[in-house]
Short mmCIF file of C-alpha atoms and ligand atoms in Angstrom, two decimals:
data_model
loop_
_atom_site.label_atom_id
_atom_site.label_comp_id
_atom_site.label_asym_id
_atom_site.label_seq_id
_atom_site.Cartn_x
_atom_site.Cartn_y
_atom_site.Cartn_z
CA MET A 1 7.34 24.81 9.25
CA ALA A 2 9.01 22.30 7.21
CA LYS A 3 7.18 19.28 7.35
CA LYS A 4 7.85 16.13 9.71
CA LEU A 5 9.06 13.27 7.63
CA LEU A 6 10.82 10.25 8.65
CA ILE A 7 12.12 7.62 6.45
CA LEU A 8 11.91 3.82 7.39
CA ALA A 9 14.37 2.35 4.76
CA GLY A 10 14.23 -1.62 6.54
CA ASP A 11 15.56 -4.90 4.91
CA GLY A 12 16.64 -6.19 2.13
CA ILE A 13 15.62 -3.77 -1.10
CA GLY A 14 14.21 -1.30 0.88
CA PRO A 15 17.14 0.81 1.69
CA GLU A 16 17.92 0.02 -2.29
CA VAL A 17 14.82 1.78 -3.13
CA MET A 18 14.14 4.46 -0.20
CA ALA A 19 17.77 5.72 -1.98
CA GLN A 20 16.24 7.10 -4.79
CA VAL A 21 13.36 8.70 -3.15
CA ARG A 22 15.95 10.74 -1.44
CA ARG A 23 17.47 11.94 -4.94
CA ILE A 24 13.86 13.47 -5.38
CA ILE A 25 13.69 14.77 -1.59
CA ASP A 26 17.01 16.40 -2.47
CA TRP A 27 15.61 17.61 -6.38
CA MET A 28 11.99 19.08 -4.05
CA ALA A 29 14.79 20.68 -1.57
CA LYS A 30 17.18 22.80 -4.95
CA LYS A 31 14.94 23.56 -7.45
CA ARG A 32 10.81 23.66 -5.57
CA GLN A 33 12.06 25.08 -2.30
CA ILE A 34 9.84 22.47 -1.00
CA SER A 35 11.97 21.28 1.75
CA PHE A 36 11.01 18.24 4.24
CA ASP A 37 12.50 17.42 7.74
CA VAL A 38 13.94 14.14 7.46
CA SER A 39 15.09 12.03 10.09
CA GLU A 40 15.60 8.76 9.27
CA GLY A 41 14.79 5.24 11.99
CA LEU A 42 15.07 1.22 11.83
CA VAL A 43 11.85 -1.58 11.51
CA GLY A 44 12.27 -4.32 10.89
CA GLY A 45 14.94 -6.93 10.95
CA CYS A 46 17.72 -4.61 10.82
CA SER A 47 16.06 -3.17 13.99
CA TYR A 48 15.95 -6.63 15.95
CA ASP A 49 20.03 -7.16 14.83
CA ALA A 50 20.53 -3.24 16.39
CA HIS A 51 17.91 -3.17 19.15
CA GLY A 52 16.60 -6.96 20.61
CA VAL A 53 12.61 -5.71 18.76
CA PRO A 54 11.78 -4.62 15.37
CA LEU A 55 10.54 -1.51 16.50
CA THR A 56 12.07 0.77 19.18
CA ASP A 57 9.49 2.52 21.18
CA GLU A 58 11.67 5.98 20.34
CA THR A 59 10.58 5.48 16.90
CA MET A 60 7.87 4.31 17.58
CA ALA A 61 7.28 7.51 18.99
CA GLU A 62 8.71 9.66 16.52
CA ALA A 63 6.28 8.13 13.90
CA LEU A 64 3.49 9.39 15.97
CA ALA A 65 5.52 12.77 16.02
CA ALA A 66 5.84 12.84 12.33
CA ASP A 67 3.45 14.53 9.83
CA ALA A 68 4.24 10.91 7.20
CA VAL A 69 6.13 8.63 7.64
CA LEU A 70 7.91 6.97 4.41
CA LEU A 71 8.32 2.93 4.49
CA GLY A 72 10.74 0.72 2.40
CA ALA A 73 10.02 -2.83 3.09
CA VAL A 74 10.75 -5.48 6.57
CA GLY A 75 11.38 -9.24 6.53
CA GLY A 76 14.11 -11.81 4.95
CA GLN A 77 14.92 -15.52 6.14
CA LYS A 78 16.90 -14.27 7.78
CA TRP A 79 14.66 -14.10 10.60
CA ASP A 80 12.18 -16.19 9.56
CA ASP A 81 12.71 -18.60 12.87
CA LEU A 82 12.19 -15.64 15.17
CA PRO A 83 8.92 -16.24 17.91
CA PHE A 84 6.39 -14.12 16.26
CA GLU A 85 6.10 -11.05 18.28
CA LEU A 86 9.51 -10.77 16.93
CA LYS A 87 9.44 -11.21 13.87
CA PRO A 88 10.21 -8.29 11.44
CA GLU A 89 6.22 -8.04 10.29
CA ARG A 90 5.33 -7.18 13.97
CA GLY A 91 7.31 -4.01 13.48
CA LEU A 92 5.08 -2.87 10.36
CA LEU A 93 2.02 -4.33 12.06
CA ARG A 94 2.52 -2.17 14.80
CA LEU A 95 2.69 1.48 13.65
CA ARG A 96 0.27 0.56 11.88
CA LYS A 97 -1.45 -0.94 14.48
CA ASP A 98 -0.04 1.92 16.76
CA MET A 99 -0.79 4.95 14.21
CA ASP A 100 -3.99 3.58 13.52
CA LEU A 101 -3.62 3.55 10.23
CA PHE A 102 -6.90 1.87 9.44
CA ALA A 103 -7.70 3.09 5.30
CA ASN A 104 -4.55 1.12 3.11
CA LEU A 105 -4.88 2.14 -0.67
CA ARG A 106 -3.76 0.54 -2.69
CA PRO A 107 -3.99 1.93 -6.44
CA ALA A 108 -3.51 -0.43 -9.68
CA PHE A 109 -3.05 1.67 -12.33
CA VAL A 110 -1.77 -0.03 -15.40
CA PHE A 111 1.26 2.73 -17.50
CA ASP A 112 0.32 2.60 -21.01
CA ALA A 113 3.53 1.87 -21.43
CA LEU A 114 3.79 -0.83 -19.57
CA ALA A 115 0.48 -2.72 -20.29
CA GLU A 116 2.19 -5.58 -22.90
CA ALA A 117 4.69 -6.10 -19.56
CA SER A 118 1.30 -7.83 -18.10
CA THR A 119 1.11 -11.67 -17.93
CA LEU A 120 -2.63 -11.29 -19.15
CA LYS A 121 -3.55 -10.28 -22.23
CA THR A 122 -2.43 -6.17 -23.19
CA ASP A 123 -6.33 -5.84 -23.90
CA LEU A 124 -7.57 -6.45 -20.64
CA VAL A 125 -5.14 -4.41 -18.76
CA ARG A 126 -4.97 -1.29 -21.34
CA GLY A 127 -6.12 1.17 -19.59
CA LEU A 128 -6.39 -0.35 -16.16
CA ASP A 129 -6.96 2.23 -12.98
CA ILE A 130 -8.45 0.27 -9.91
CA MET A 131 -8.52 1.65 -6.14
CA ILE A 132 -8.19 -1.19 -3.61
CA VAL A 133 -9.04 0.21 0.09
CA ARG A 134 -7.90 -2.43 2.25
CA GLU A 135 -8.95 -2.57 6.41
CA LEU A 136 -6.00 -2.65 8.35
CA THR A 137 -6.06 -2.75 11.98
CA GLY A 138 -8.61 -5.41 12.15
CA GLY A 139 -9.63 -8.39 11.35
CA VAL A 140 -7.55 -11.80 11.30
CA TYR A 141 -4.16 -9.99 11.86
CA PHE A 142 -5.32 -8.35 14.90
CA GLY A 143 -8.18 -10.79 16.19
CA GLN A 144 -7.89 -12.01 20.15
CA PRO A 145 -7.75 -15.08 20.57
CA ARG A 146 -5.16 -15.99 19.09
CA GLY A 147 -1.92 -17.84 19.57
CA ILE A 148 -0.71 -21.55 19.19
CA GLU A 149 -1.00 -23.97 21.96
CA THR A 150 -0.98 -27.91 22.96
CA LEU A 151 -4.51 -29.69 23.96
CA PRO A 152 -4.63 -32.17 25.88
CA ASN A 153 -3.64 -34.97 23.94
CA GLY A 154 -0.83 -33.67 23.00
CA GLU A 155 -1.51 -32.33 19.57
CA ARG A 156 -1.23 -29.00 18.62
CA ARG A 157 -3.65 -25.87 17.98
CA GLY A 158 -3.12 -22.42 16.18
CA VAL A 159 -5.64 -19.75 16.24
CA ASN A 160 -6.44 -16.59 14.91
CA THR A 161 -9.98 -14.78 15.05
CA GLN A 162 -11.65 -12.78 12.56
CA VAL A 163 -13.52 -10.36 14.27
CA TYR A 164 -14.68 -6.74 13.04
CA THR A 165 -17.12 -3.96 15.16
CA THR A 166 -19.43 -1.94 12.65
CA SER A 167 -17.49 1.03 13.60
CA GLU A 168 -14.17 -0.56 12.34
CA ILE A 169 -16.16 -1.42 8.81
CA VAL A 170 -18.03 2.20 8.67
CA ARG A 171 -14.79 4.01 8.76
CA VAL A 172 -13.32 2.44 6.73
CA ALA A 173 -16.09 2.18 3.90
CA ARG A 174 -16.95 5.71 4.26
CA VAL A 175 -12.88 6.29 2.98
CA ALA A 176 -13.59 4.10 -0.06
CA PHE A 177 -17.29 5.87 -0.60
CA GLU A 178 -15.54 9.82 -0.54
CA LEU A 179 -12.77 7.87 -3.29
CA ALA A 180 -15.52 6.61 -5.74
CA ARG A 181 -17.45 9.78 -5.69
CA LYS A 182 -13.91 11.10 -7.32
CA ARG A 183 -13.67 8.95 -9.13
CA GLY A 184 -16.48 6.79 -11.08
CA ARG A 185 -18.98 6.28 -8.39
CA LYS A 186 -18.82 2.82 -8.67
CA MET A 187 -17.79 0.38 -5.60
CA HIS A 188 -17.64 -3.13 -4.87
CA SER A 189 -17.49 -4.38 -1.70
CA VAL A 190 -15.76 -8.24 -1.23
CA GLU A 191 -16.22 -10.76 1.74
CA LYS A 192 -17.20 -13.55 2.38
CA ALA A 193 -21.04 -13.33 4.10
CA ASN A 194 -21.47 -16.70 2.79
CA VAL A 195 -19.81 -18.12 5.47
CA MET A 196 -18.27 -15.81 7.62
CA GLU A 197 -20.69 -13.17 9.92
CA SER A 198 -18.01 -10.98 10.31
CA GLY A 199 -18.68 -11.23 6.03
CA LEU A 200 -22.37 -11.04 6.42
CA LEU A 201 -22.17 -7.86 8.71
CA TRP A 202 -19.94 -6.75 6.42
CA ARG A 203 -21.68 -6.71 3.55
CA GLU A 204 -25.19 -5.00 6.06
CA GLU A 205 -23.05 -1.78 6.81
CA VAL A 206 -22.20 -1.46 3.53
CA GLN A 207 -24.80 -1.35 2.37
CA LYS A 208 -26.59 0.82 5.49
CA LEU A 209 -23.88 3.38 4.67
CA ARG A 210 -24.82 3.63 0.92
CA ASP A 211 -28.22 4.09 1.32
CA ALA A 212 -27.77 6.41 4.71
CA GLU A 213 -25.77 8.86 2.63
CA TYR A 214 -23.66 7.09 -0.83
CA ALA A 215 -26.70 6.66 -2.93
CA ASP A 216 -25.20 8.27 -5.38
CA VAL A 217 -22.59 5.73 -5.45
CA GLU A 218 -23.61 2.91 -7.47
CA LEU A 219 -22.66 -0.13 -4.69
CA GLN A 220 -21.84 -3.85 -5.96
CA HIS A 221 -21.31 -6.82 -3.45
CA MET A 222 -19.03 -9.49 -4.67
CA TYR A 223 -17.35 -12.67 -2.70
CA ALA A 224 -13.29 -12.55 -1.96
CA ASP A 225 -13.29 -15.99 -4.05
CA ASN A 226 -14.98 -14.54 -6.87
CA CYS A 227 -13.30 -11.44 -6.79
CA ALA A 228 -9.90 -13.24 -7.24
CA MET A 229 -11.82 -14.52 -10.51
CA GLN A 230 -13.27 -11.71 -11.45
CA LEU A 231 -9.99 -9.52 -10.83
CA VAL A 232 -7.65 -12.43 -13.58
CA ARG A 233 -11.43 -12.50 -16.11
CA ASN A 234 -11.89 -8.93 -16.51
CA PRO A 235 -9.86 -6.75 -14.12
CA LYS A 236 -11.80 -3.44 -16.15
CA GLN A 237 -15.40 -4.00 -14.24
CA PHE A 238 -13.61 -2.61 -11.08
CA ASP A 239 -13.54 0.86 -10.32
CA VAL A 240 -13.11 1.22 -5.81
CA ILE A 241 -12.47 -2.13 -4.42
CA VAL A 242 -13.59 -2.37 -0.07
CA THR A 243 -12.73 -5.32 1.30
CA ASP A 244 -11.10 -6.31 5.01
CA ASN A 245 -7.35 -6.93 6.12
CA LEU A 246 -7.01 -10.21 5.28
CA PHE A 247 -8.96 -10.23 1.67
CA GLY A 248 -7.22 -6.71 0.96
CA ASP A 249 -4.18 -7.82 1.47
CA LEU A 250 -3.83 -10.91 -1.51
CA LEU A 251 -6.65 -9.39 -3.71
CA SER A 252 -3.54 -5.83 -4.18
CA ASP A 253 -0.66 -8.29 -4.03
CA CYS A 254 -3.44 -10.11 -7.32
CA ALA A 255 -4.52 -6.87 -8.55
CA ALA A 256 -0.81 -5.69 -8.90
CA MET A 257 0.17 -7.94 -11.29
CA LEU A 258 -2.13 -6.77 -13.46
CA THR A 259 0.25 -3.64 -13.81
CA GLY A 260 3.22 -5.58 -14.71
CA SER A 261 4.92 -5.93 -11.35
CA LEU A 262 4.48 -6.15 -8.03
CA GLY A 263 7.44 -3.68 -8.38
CA MET A 264 4.83 -1.12 -9.86
CA LEU A 265 2.42 -0.99 -6.92
CA PRO A 266 2.53 1.57 -3.71
CA SER A 267 0.48 2.73 -1.04
CA ALA A 268 -1.11 5.22 1.37
CA SER A 269 -2.29 3.93 4.63
CA LEU A 270 -3.96 6.82 6.56
CA GLY A 271 -6.20 7.69 9.90
CA ALA A 272 -9.11 9.48 11.12
CA ALA A 273 -8.40 12.86 10.73
CA ASP A 274 -8.09 14.93 13.29
CA ALA A 275 -9.86 18.97 13.95
CA GLN A 276 -7.33 20.31 12.00
CA GLY A 277 -7.49 18.02 9.60
CA ARG A 278 -4.66 16.39 9.98
CA ARG A 279 -4.43 12.53 9.86
CA ARG A 280 -1.29 10.54 10.54
CA ALA A 281 -0.03 8.73 7.13
CA LEU A 282 2.46 6.03 6.24
CA TYR A 283 3.41 4.99 2.39
CA GLU A 284 4.55 1.99 1.82
CA PRO A 285 5.60 0.04 -1.76
CA VAL A 286 3.28 -3.02 -1.69
CA HIS A 287 6.47 -4.96 -2.29
CA GLY A 288 8.39 -6.97 -0.02
CA SER A 289 11.71 -6.93 1.17
CA ALA A 290 12.62 -9.05 -1.68
CA PRO A 291 15.48 -10.29 -0.11
CA ASP A 292 16.93 -12.35 -3.43
CA ILE A 293 17.69 -9.75 -4.98
CA ALA A 294 18.76 -7.45 -2.58
CA GLY A 295 21.98 -5.59 -3.33
CA LYS A 296 22.28 -5.91 -6.01
CA ASP A 297 20.70 -2.24 -7.61
CA MET A 298 17.99 -4.04 -9.53
CA ALA A 299 15.04 -3.66 -7.63
CA ASN A 300 12.49 -1.29 -8.91
CA PRO A 301 12.23 2.07 -7.00
CA LEU A 302 9.00 2.79 -8.96
CA ALA A 303 6.47 1.79 -6.35
CA THR A 304 8.74 3.87 -3.12
CA ILE A 305 8.68 6.45 -6.12
CA LEU A 306 5.37 6.82 -5.95
CA SER A 307 4.55 6.51 -2.81
CA PHE A 308 6.77 9.22 -2.05
CA ALA A 309 3.87 10.95 -5.00
CA MET A 310 1.11 9.76 -2.59
CA MET A 311 2.48 11.21 0.00
CA LEU A 312 2.74 14.56 -1.48
CA ARG A 313 -0.55 14.42 -2.79
CA TYR A 314 -2.32 12.92 0.02
CA SER A 315 -0.51 14.21 2.73
CA PHE A 316 0.43 17.46 2.56
CA ASP A 317 -1.39 19.02 -0.53
CA MET A 318 1.48 19.48 -2.87
CA MET A 319 -1.22 18.58 -6.36
CA ALA A 320 1.35 19.98 -8.58
CA GLU A 321 4.64 17.61 -7.35
CA ALA A 322 2.51 14.18 -7.03
CA ASP A 323 1.64 15.12 -10.54
CA LEU A 324 5.19 16.29 -11.71
CA VAL A 325 6.92 13.10 -9.74
CA GLU A 326 4.21 10.39 -11.93
CA LYS A 327 4.43 12.15 -14.90
CA ALA A 328 7.98 11.82 -14.59
CA VAL A 329 7.60 7.68 -14.18
CA LYS A 330 5.19 7.98 -16.91
CA ASN A 331 7.97 9.62 -19.55
CA VAL A 332 10.43 7.84 -18.18
CA LEU A 333 8.76 4.66 -19.10
CA ASP A 334 7.35 5.61 -22.10
CA GLY A 335 11.13 6.64 -23.11
CA GLY A 336 12.01 2.79 -22.34
CA LEU A 337 13.99 2.69 -19.19
CA ARG A 338 12.96 -0.71 -17.60
CA THR A 339 14.39 -2.63 -14.20
CA ALA A 340 14.70 -6.21 -14.39
CA ASP A 341 11.15 -6.76 -13.24
CA ILE A 342 9.46 -5.09 -16.08
CA MET A 343 11.95 -5.64 -18.57
CA GLN A 344 10.35 -6.62 -22.35
CA PRO A 345 11.79 -7.28 -25.31
CA GLY A 346 13.46 -3.79 -27.21
CA LYS A 347 14.01 -2.07 -24.03
CA ALA A 348 16.38 -1.00 -22.07
CA ARG A 349 17.62 -3.02 -18.84
CA VAL A 350 18.94 -0.28 -16.31
CA SER A 351 19.50 -0.56 -12.93
CA THR A 352 17.68 1.02 -9.46
CA THR A 353 20.33 3.64 -9.55
CA VAL A 354 19.92 4.52 -13.08
CA MET A 355 16.01 4.61 -12.90
CA GLY A 356 16.34 7.07 -9.82
CA GLU A 357 18.76 8.88 -11.76
CA ALA A 358 16.78 9.22 -14.88
CA ILE A 359 13.36 10.09 -12.57
CA VAL A 360 15.52 12.92 -11.37
CA ARG A 361 16.53 14.00 -15.13
CA GLU A 362 12.99 13.44 -16.31
CA LEU A 363 11.92 16.02 -12.91
CA ASP A 364 14.20 18.78 -14.47
CA LYS A 365 13.59 18.25 -17.74
CA LEU A 366 9.62 18.36 -16.64
CA ALA A 367 10.52 21.90 -14.55
CA GLY A 368 11.96 23.31 -17.63
C1 IPM B 1 1.31 -6.19 2.74
C2 IPM B 1 2.59 -7.23 3.46
C3 IPM B 1 2.29 -6.56 4.97
C4 IPM B 1 0.91 -7.05 5.48
C5 IPM B 1 3.52 -8.02 5.45
C6 IPM B 1 4.86 -8.05 5.29
C7 IPM B 1 3.30 -8.01 7.61
O1 IPM B 1 1.86 -8.87 2.54
O2 IPM B 1 2.05 -4.96 3.04
O3 IPM B 1 0.25 -6.22 1.89
O4 IPM B 1 0.88 -8.37 5.43
O5 IPM B 1 0.14 -6.61 5.84
MG1 MG B 2 0.49 -8.41 0.94
#
């Protein structure tokens, strides 16, 4: 049975970068006899324009029924003035929440060819390989109470609530420990236990889980502000980082820049495994919709292509195909092709489309 794949390209550069993934999907069908049952839907501003909401119930139902969802990006100035619950971002947050995708994996991996494209010194980032595990369905982005109210004195007051329960902390920490076991058995847990009770709880629960079940993994606790500093001071000290929704949002953008460009970073958002071992999952690049360059055929499609590779790996157990796609990306970069965001002296600057075509050609070569 063909796996059901729902593609939500979204806004801005979303559709352009997703078009390159479609090439790879076509290639897989033609050359590897791997067919996906692909359907497409709207999320974000484009859904608001068509339906008046950033995600319809029908699309939500399709996402729940899919074996995996692949998302481009949401948002743009055009929709900035909409009320909160209609903003494009709410569509994405609803997908994450209703699919219960609590574990967000954001690998920051530096391709050798791009070590010099980083804004940091080459030595600091060469060989870098960090896995950030961000809690994705709790914390201050979802906590109640929330809202903006007008006080009796006419002043306005905005409220958001940072809140975590033990089970929310333990389930995401478990995913991180399991990943740490498959990597260097080293994990940093990041919070602000010095000023936040939810952070203190986070620290205590992660430590408890480690002592009870993961004594083979070296665990260090770190404050989030220090972690931001350490990421640009000495990023190679990190292997797996587990952190909450807000800090994970910030730290993963920061880690992305170590790799040369936000345009390189994929992500996987996973739910709990069911009795058959099947997990709900959504894959998306870490970068946003970049409205300033949308429609210009200059966006970097590699983060979305690498997200597709993560999908092959984590949802479909297609390790050989995942390796193949990642290898193709590596080889094309080694060959000197660069989109604008990772352009370096002496390299060939190419468009989104040409980069996508180059990856497919490389797949052809690799697969013989
Ligand atoms: C991300 C993005 C989203 C987030 C936005 C678009 C809602 O910044 O995936 O990191 O804040 O989680
Ligand atoms: Mg973000």
